[in-house]
Coordinates of C-alpha atoms and ligand atoms in Angstrom, one line a residue:
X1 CA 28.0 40.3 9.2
X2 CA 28.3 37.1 11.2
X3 CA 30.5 37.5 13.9
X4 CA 34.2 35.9 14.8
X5 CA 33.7 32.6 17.0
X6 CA 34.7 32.7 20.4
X7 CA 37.1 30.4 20.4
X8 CA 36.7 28.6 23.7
X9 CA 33.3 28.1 22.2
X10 CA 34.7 26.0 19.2
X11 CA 34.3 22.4 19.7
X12 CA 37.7 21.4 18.9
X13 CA 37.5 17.3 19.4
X14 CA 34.7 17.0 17.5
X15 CA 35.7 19.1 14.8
X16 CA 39.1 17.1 14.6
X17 CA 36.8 13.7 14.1
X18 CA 35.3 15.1 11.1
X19 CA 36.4 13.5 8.0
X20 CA 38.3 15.3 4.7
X21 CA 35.8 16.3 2.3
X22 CA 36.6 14.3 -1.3
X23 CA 38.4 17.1 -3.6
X24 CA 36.5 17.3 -6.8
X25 CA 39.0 16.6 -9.3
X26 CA 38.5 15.4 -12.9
X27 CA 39.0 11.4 -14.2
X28 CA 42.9 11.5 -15.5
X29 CA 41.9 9.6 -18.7
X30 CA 39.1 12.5 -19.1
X31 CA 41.1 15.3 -18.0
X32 CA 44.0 14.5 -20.5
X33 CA 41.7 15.4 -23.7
X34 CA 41.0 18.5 -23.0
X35 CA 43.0 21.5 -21.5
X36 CA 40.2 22.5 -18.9
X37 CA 41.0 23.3 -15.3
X38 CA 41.6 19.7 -14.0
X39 CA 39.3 20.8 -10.4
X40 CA 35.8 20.7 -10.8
X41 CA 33.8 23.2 -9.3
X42 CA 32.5 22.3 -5.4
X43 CA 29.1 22.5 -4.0
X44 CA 28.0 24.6 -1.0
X45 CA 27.5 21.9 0.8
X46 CA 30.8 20.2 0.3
X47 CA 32.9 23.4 0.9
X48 CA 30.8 23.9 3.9
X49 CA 31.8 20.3 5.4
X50 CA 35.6 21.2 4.6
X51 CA 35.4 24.3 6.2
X52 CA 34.0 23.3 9.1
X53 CA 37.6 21.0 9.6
X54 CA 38.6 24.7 10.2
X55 CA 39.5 24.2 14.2
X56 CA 39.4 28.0 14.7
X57 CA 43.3 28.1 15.9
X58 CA 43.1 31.7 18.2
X59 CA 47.3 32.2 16.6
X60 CA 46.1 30.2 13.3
X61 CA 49.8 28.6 11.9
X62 CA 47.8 29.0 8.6
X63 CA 47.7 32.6 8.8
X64 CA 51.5 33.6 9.7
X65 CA 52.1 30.6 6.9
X66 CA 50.3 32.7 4.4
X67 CA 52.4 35.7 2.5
X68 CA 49.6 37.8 2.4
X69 CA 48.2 37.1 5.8
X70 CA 45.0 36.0 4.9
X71 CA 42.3 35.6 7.9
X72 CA 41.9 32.2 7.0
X73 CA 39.8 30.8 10.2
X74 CA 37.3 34.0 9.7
X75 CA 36.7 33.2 5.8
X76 CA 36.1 29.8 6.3
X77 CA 33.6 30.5 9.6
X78 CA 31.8 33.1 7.0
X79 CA 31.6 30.1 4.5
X80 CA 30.8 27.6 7.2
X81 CA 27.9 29.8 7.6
X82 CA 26.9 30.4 4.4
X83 CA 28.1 34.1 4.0
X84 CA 30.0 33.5 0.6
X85 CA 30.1 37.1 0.0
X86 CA 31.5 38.3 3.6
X87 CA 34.2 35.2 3.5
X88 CA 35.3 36.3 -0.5
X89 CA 35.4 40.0 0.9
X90 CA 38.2 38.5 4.1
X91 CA 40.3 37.4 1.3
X92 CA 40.2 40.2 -0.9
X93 CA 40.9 42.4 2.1
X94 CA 44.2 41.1 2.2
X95 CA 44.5 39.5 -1.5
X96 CA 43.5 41.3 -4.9
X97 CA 43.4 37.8 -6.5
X98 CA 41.9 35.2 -3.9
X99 CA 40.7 33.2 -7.5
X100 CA 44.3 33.1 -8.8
X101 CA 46.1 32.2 -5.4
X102 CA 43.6 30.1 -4.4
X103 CA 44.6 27.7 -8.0
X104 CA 48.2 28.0 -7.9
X105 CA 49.7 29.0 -4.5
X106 CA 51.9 25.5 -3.8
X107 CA 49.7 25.2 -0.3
X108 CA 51.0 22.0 1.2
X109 CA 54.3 24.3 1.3
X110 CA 52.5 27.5 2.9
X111 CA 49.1 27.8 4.7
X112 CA 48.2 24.1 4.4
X113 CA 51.3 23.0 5.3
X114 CA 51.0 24.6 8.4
X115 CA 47.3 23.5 9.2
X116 CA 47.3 21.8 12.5
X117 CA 46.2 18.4 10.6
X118 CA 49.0 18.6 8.7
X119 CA 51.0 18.6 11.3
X120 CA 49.1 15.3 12.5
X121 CA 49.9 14.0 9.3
X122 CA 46.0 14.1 8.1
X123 CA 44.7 15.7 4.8
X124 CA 45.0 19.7 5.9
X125 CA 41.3 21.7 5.7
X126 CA 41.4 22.3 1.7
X127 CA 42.6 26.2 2.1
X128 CA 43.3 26.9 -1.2
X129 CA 40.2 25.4 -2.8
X130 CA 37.7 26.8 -0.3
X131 CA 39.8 30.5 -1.0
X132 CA 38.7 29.7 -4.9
X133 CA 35.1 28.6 -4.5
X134 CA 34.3 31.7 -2.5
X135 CA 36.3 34.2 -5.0
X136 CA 34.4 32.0 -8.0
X137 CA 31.0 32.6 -6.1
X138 CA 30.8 36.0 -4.9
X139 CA 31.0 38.4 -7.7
X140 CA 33.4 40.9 -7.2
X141 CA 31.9 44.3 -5.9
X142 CA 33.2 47.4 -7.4
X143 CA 35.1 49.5 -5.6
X144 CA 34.3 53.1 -4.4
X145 CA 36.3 55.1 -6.2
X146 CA 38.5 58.2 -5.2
X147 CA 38.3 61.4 -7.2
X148 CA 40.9 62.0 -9.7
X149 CA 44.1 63.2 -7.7
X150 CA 45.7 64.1 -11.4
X151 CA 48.8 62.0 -10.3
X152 CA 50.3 59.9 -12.8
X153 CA 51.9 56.3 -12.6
X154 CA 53.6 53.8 -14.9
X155 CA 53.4 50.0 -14.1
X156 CA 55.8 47.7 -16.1
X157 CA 54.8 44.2 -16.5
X158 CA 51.5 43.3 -16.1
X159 CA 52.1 40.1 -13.9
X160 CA 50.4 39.6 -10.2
X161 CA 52.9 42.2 -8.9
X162 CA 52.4 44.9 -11.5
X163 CA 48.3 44.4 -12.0
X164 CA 48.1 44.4 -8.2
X165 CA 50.0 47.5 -8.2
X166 CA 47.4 48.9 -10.7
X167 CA 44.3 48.1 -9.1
X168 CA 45.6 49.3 -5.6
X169 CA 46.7 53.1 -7.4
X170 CA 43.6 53.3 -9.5
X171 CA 41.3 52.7 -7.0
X172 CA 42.8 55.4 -5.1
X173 CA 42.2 58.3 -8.3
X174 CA 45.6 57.8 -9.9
X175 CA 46.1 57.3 -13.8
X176 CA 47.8 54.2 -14.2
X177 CA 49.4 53.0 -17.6
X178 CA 50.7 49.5 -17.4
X179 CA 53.0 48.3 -20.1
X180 CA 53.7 44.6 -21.0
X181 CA 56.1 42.7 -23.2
X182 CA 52.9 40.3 -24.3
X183 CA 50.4 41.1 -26.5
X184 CA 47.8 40.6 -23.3
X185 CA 47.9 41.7 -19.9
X186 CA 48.4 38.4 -17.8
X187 CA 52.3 37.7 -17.3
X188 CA 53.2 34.6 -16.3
X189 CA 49.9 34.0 -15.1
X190 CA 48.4 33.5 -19.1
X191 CA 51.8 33.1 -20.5
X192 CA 53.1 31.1 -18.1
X193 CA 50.5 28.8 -16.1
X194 CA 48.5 26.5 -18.4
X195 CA 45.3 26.8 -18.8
X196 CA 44.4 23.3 -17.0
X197 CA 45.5 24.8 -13.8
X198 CA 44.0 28.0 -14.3
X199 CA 41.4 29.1 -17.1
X200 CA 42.9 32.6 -18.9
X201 CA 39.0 33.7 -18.2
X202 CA 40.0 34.8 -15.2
X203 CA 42.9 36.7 -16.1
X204 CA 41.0 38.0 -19.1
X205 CA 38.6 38.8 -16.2
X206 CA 41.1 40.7 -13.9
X207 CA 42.2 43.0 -16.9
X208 CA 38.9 43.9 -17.9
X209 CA 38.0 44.8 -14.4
X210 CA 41.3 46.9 -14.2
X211 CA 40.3 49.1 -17.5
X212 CA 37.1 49.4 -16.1
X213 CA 38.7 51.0 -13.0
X214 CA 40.5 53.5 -15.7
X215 CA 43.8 51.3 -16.0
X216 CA 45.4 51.9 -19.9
X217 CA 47.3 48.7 -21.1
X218 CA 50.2 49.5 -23.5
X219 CA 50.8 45.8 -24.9
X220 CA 53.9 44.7 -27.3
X221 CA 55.9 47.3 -25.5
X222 CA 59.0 45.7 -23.8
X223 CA 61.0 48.8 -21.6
X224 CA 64.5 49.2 -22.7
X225 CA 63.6 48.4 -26.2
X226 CA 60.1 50.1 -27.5
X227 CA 60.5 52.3 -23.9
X228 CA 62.6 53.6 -21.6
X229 CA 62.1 54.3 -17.6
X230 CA 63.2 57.7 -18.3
X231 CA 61.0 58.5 -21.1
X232 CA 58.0 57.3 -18.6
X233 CA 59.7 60.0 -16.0
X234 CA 59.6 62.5 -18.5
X235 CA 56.1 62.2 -19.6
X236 CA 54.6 62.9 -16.6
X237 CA 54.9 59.8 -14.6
X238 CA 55.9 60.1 -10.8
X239 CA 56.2 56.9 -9.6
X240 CA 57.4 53.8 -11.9
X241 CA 56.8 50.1 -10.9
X242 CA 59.0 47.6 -12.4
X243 CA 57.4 44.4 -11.8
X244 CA 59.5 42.5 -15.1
X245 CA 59.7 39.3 -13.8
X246 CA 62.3 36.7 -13.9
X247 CA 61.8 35.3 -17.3
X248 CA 64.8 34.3 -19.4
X249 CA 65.4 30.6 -19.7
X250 CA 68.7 29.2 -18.4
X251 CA 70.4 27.8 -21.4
X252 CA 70.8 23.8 -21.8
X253 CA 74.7 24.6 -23.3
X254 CA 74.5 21.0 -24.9
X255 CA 74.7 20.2 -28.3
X256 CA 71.4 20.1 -30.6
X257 CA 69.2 22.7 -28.7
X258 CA 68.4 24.0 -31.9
X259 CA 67.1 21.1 -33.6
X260 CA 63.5 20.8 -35.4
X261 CA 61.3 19.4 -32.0
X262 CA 63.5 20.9 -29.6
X263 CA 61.1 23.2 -27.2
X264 CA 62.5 26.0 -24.6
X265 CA 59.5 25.8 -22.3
X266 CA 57.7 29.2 -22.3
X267 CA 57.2 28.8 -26.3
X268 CA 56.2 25.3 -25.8
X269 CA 53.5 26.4 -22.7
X270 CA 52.8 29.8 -25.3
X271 CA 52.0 27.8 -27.8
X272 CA 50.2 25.4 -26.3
X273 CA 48.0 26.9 -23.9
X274 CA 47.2 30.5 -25.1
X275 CA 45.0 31.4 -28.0
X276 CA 47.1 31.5 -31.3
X277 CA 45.6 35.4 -31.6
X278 CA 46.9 36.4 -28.0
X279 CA 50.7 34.7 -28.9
X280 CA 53.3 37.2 -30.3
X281 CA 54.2 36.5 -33.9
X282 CA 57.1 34.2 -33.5
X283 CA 55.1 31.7 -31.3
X284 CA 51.5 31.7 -33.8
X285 CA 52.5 28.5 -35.0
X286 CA 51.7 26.4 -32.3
X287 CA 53.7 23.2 -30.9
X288 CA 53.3 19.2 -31.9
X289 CA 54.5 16.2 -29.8
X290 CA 54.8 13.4 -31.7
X291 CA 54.2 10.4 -30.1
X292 CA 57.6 10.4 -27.5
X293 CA 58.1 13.7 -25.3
X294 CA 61.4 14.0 -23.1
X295 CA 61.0 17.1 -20.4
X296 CA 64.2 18.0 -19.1
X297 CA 64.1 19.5 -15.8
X298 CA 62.5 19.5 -12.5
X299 CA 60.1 21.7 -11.1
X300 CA 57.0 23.6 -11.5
X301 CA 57.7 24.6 -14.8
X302 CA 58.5 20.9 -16.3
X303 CA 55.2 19.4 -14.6
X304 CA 53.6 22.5 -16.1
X305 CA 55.6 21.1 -20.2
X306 CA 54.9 17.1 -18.8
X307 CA 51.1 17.5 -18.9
X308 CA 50.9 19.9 -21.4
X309 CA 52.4 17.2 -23.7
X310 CA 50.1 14.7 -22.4
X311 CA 47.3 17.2 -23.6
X312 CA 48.8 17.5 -27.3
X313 CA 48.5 13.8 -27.5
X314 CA 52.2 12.3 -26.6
X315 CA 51.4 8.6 -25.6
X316 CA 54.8 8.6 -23.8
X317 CA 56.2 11.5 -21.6
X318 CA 59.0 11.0 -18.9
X319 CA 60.7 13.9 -17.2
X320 CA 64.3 13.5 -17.0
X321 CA 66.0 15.1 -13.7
X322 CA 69.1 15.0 -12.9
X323 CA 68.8 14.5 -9.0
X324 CA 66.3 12.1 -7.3
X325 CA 62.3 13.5 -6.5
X326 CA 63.9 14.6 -3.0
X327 CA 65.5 17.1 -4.5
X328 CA 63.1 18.6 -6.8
X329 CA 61.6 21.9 -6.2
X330 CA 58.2 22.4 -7.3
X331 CA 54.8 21.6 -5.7
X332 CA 54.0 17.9 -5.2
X333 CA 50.3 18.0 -5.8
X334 CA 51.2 18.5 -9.5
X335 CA 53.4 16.1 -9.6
X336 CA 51.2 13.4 -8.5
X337 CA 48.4 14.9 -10.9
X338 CA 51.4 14.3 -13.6
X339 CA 51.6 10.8 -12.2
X340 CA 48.1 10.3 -12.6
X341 CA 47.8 11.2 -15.9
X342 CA 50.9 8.7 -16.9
X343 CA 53.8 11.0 -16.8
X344 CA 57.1 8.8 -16.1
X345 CA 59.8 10.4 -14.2
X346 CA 63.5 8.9 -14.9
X347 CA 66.0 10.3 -11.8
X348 CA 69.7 10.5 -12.0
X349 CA 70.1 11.8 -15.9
X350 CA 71.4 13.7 -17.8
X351 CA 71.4 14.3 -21.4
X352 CA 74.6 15.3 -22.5
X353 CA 73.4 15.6 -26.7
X354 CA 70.2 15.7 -29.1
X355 CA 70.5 14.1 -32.0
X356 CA 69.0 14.8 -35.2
X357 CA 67.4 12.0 -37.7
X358 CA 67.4 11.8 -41.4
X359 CA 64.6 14.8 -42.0
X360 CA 66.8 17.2 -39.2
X361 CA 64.4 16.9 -36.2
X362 CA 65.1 15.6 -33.6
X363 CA 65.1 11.8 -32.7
X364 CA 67.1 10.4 -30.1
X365 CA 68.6 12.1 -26.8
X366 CA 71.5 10.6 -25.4
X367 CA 72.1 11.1 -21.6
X368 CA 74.7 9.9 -18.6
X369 CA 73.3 8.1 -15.3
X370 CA 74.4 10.6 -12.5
X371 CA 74.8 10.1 -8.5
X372 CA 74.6 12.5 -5.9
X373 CA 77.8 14.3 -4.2
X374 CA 78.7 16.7 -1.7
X375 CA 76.1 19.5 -1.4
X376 CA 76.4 22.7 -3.6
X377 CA 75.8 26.5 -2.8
X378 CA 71.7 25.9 -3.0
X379 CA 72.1 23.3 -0.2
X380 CA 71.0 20.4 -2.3
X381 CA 73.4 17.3 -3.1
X382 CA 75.3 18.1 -6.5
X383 CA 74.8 15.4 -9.4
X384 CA 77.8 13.9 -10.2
X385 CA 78.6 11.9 -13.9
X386 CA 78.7 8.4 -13.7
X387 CA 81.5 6.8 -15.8
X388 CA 80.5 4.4 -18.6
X389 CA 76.9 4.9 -18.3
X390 CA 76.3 6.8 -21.3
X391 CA 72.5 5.3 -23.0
X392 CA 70.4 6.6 -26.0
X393 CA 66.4 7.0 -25.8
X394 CA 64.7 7.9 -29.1
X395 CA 62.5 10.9 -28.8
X396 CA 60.0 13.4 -31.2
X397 CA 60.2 15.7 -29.2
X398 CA 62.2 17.4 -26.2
X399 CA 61.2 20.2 -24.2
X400 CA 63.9 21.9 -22.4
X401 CA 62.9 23.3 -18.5
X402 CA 66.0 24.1 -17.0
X403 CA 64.5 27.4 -14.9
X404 CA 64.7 30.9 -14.8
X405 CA 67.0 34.2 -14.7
X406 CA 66.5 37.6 -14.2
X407 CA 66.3 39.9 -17.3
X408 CA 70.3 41.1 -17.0
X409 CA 70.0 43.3 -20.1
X410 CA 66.8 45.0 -18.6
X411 CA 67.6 46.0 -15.3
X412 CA 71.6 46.8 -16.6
X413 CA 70.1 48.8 -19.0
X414 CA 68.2 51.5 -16.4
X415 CA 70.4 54.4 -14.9
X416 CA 70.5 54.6 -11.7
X417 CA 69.2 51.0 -10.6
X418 CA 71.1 49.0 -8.0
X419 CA 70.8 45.5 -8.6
X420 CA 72.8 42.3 -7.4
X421 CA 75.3 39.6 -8.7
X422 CA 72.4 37.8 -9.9
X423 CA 70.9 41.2 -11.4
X424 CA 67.9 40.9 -9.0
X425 CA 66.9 44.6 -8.2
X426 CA 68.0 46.1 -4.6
X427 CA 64.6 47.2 -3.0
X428 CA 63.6 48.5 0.4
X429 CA 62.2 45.6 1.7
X430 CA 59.2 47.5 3.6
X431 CA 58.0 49.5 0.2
X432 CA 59.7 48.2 -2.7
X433 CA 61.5 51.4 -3.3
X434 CA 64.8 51.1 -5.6
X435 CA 67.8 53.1 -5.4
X436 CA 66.2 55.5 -7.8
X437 CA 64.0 57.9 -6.4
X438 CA 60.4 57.7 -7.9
X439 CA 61.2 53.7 -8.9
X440 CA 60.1 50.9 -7.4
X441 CA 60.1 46.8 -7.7
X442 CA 59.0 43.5 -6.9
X443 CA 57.7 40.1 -7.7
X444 CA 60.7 37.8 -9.6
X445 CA 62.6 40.8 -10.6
X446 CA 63.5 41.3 -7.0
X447 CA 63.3 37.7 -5.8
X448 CA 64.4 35.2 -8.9
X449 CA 61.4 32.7 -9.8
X450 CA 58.9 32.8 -6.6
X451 CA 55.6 32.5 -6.4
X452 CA 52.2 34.3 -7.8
X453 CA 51.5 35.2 -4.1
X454 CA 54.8 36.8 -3.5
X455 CA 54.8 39.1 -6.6
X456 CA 50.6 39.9 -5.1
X457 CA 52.1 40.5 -1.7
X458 CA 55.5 43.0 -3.1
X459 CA 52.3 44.6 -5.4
X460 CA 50.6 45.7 -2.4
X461 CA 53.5 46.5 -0.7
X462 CA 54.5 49.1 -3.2
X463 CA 51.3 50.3 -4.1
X464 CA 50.9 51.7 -0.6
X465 CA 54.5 53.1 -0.8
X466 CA 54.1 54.8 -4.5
X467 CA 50.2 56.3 -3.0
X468 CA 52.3 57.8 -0.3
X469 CA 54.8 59.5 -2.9
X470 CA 52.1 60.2 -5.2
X471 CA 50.0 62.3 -2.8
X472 CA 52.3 63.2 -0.2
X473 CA 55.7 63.3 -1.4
X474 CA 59.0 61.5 -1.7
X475 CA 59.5 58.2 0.1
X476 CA 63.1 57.3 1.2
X477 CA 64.4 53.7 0.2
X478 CA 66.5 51.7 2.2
X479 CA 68.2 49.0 0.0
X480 CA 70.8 47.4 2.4
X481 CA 68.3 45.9 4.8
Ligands
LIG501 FE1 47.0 29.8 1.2 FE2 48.0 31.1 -0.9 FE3 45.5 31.6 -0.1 FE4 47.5 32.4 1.4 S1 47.0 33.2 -0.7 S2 45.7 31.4 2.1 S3 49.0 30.8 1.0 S4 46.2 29.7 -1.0

């Protein structure tokens, strides 16, 4: 394997002269007719240029800006010399998917916000697209496996947290069961992330791969309804991962949600992006558009509804937020790919009703110009109602993306469990051990909504905690930290 630079011997100026490689990204007016992965595939040679941008930092910023620690200026020296295979096998060392992370991970917020260009207020080296061409290029190889060590474990939710969690304990000889809510492994990474960020192949890919590694998947099975934590104690299991997620919508509490055309956003991205076969029974139908589509929200999740409509075939989508772009959380790159593909973005509203037309659905939204206030708990500057601005828009459809909760019910529901206020499971921060001894957590159900490379990082986290129980006995959990 090629060795680490020296990196005195890095020639720092002239790599700093070199100019940003183009991203390969689809036409908009192309990209919108299909729902394909909007980044086309790089060459060698092109990756190669951007990762020779890499300045070899000896404390790399991108690193400690990276959850999972990646060794970001080693897999992009591997690449730079044309070791694919060695610079895939630096990011899977820290990462078990390097393909997925590499898509979504919002990195002008973590490693490539971070980059020393960045910070010079130049295009950062393309971090996350050189992590996906390498993962893309070298197959993965499969892993030596341990012996059967007879130990049994129980993974709920088959998101990033609970298949990384899988992988990590089957590789190391224990029977893992994973049960999920969806009728296929993927969480929110198939029923959550469209398919024009991400193609399902690779999720379809990961699961495969686990089964392969002796992984069972239970799907249709929601715990607390079809099966309990202590049932999966009692038959055998020693250790219990809940990696559930943070998945209920928050409710709109305005009048007409109901309405014919009226989308929460998880049914309207289900239906949308995921093959009709894959959807649970209530969401085969799939979604229409029309011709005028109102997203209401901000966020990840709203770009996610904007340009899904745009894909369905709406000639008019606008996202309605009720604070200005400052404030909006989410990832900007996809909100200038939004903007690209001719998503409008109307600031400062709020719709207050939906109104129904002569056949029931809905056809006209009326909403209330806001301004901002004094800030609120989160930090950001409250919206405020503006008197006498009330104003109608006619709509076909509206797809409501107001964010996330916990699943209360769920964790209320599990004896033993300590969770918050905001029913976010209490977990030893250093292993993701609960209150309850044998059970452990991580991903959304422990943070709120966070990222695909958070849940990864807590998976690996308690997958190295839960092999410790499972071969050498009891690990103690320390919530309060
Ligand atoms: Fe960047 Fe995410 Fe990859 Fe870390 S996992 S290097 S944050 S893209």
């Amino acid at each position: 394997m090629i060795e680490r630079p020296n990196s005195k011997a890095v020639d720092r100026k002239g790599r700093l002269a070199l100019p940003a490689t183009r991203l390969p990204i689809r036409d908009p007016e192309v990209r919108i007719r299909d729902f394909g992965e909007a980044c086309e595939p790089w060459d060698l040679e092109a990756a190669r240029a951007e990762a020779e941008r890499c300045i070899q930092c000896p404390a790399a910023p991108c690193v400690r800006a990276c959850p999972l620690g990646n060794d970001i200026p080693y897999a992009l020296w591997l690449l730079e010399h044309r070791d694919i295979e060695a610079a895939a096998s630096v990011f899977r060392s820290t990462n078990t998917m390097p393909e997925v992370c590499g898509r979504v991970c919002p990195q002008s917020e973590l490693c490539e916000g971070a980059c020393v260009y960045a910070r010079q207020g130049r295009p950062p080296v393309a971090i996350g697209r050189l992590e996906a061409f390498v993962a893309d290029r070298a197959p993965e190889p499969f892993p030596e496996l341990t012996a059967p060590t007879g130990r049994r474990a129980a993974v709920v939710g088959a998101g990033p947290a609970g298949l990384t969690v899988a992988e990590k304990l089957a590789v190391r000889g224990h029977a893992v069961t994973v049960y999920d809510a969806w009728p296929a492994p993927g969480g929110i990474l198939r029923y959550g992330i469209p398919t024009f960020k991400m193609s399902h192949r690779l999720v379809d890919e990961r699961a495969a791969r686990l089964e392969t590694l002796g992984v069972r998947f239970v799907p249709s099975t929601r715990v607390g309804r079809d099966v309990t934590v202590e049932q999966l104690f009692d038959d055998g299991c020693e250790a219990v991962f809940l990696g559930i997620g943070a998945g209920v919508q928050r409710d709109a509490q305005i009048e007409g949600v109901d309405l014919p055309g009226v989308y929460q956003a998880t049914p309207f991205l289900v239906g949308a992006n995921v093959e009709r076969v894959l959807r649970p029974d209530a969401l085969r139908p799939g979604v229409s558009v029309g011709r005028r589509a109102a997203v209401v929200g901000g966020g990840d999740t709203a770009m996610d509804c904007v340009r899904t409509a745009l894909r369905l075939g709406a000639e008019e989508v606008t996202c309605w937020y009720r604070r200005t772009e400052r404030e909006m959380p989410g990832n900007e790159r996809d909100r200038d790919l939004a903007r690209q593909e001719g998503a409008r973005f109307e600031w400062l509203v709020q719709p207050t009703r939906l109104l129904p037309g002569p056949d029931g659905r809905v056809t006209a939204m009326e909403c209330v110009r806001m301004r901002l206030g004094e800030p609120d708990s989160s930090g950001r500057r409250r919206p405020v109602k503006v008197a006498g601005t009330a104003f109608r828009v006619e709509v076909d459809t509206v797809i409501l993306a107001l964010g996330y909760l916990p699943d209360g019910d769920t964790v209320h529901g599990i004896p033993g469990l300590e969770v918050d206020d905001r029913a976010l499971i209490e977990t030893d921060p250093r292993s993701g051990a609960t209150s309850r001894e044998g059970l452990y957590a991580g991903g959304d159900a422990v943070l709120g909504p966070a990222l695909v490379v958070t849940a990864v990082q807590h998976g690996m986290r308690a997958a190295e905690a839960m092999h410790r129980q499972l071969t050498a006995g009891a690990v103690t959990a320390d919530c309060s930290s």
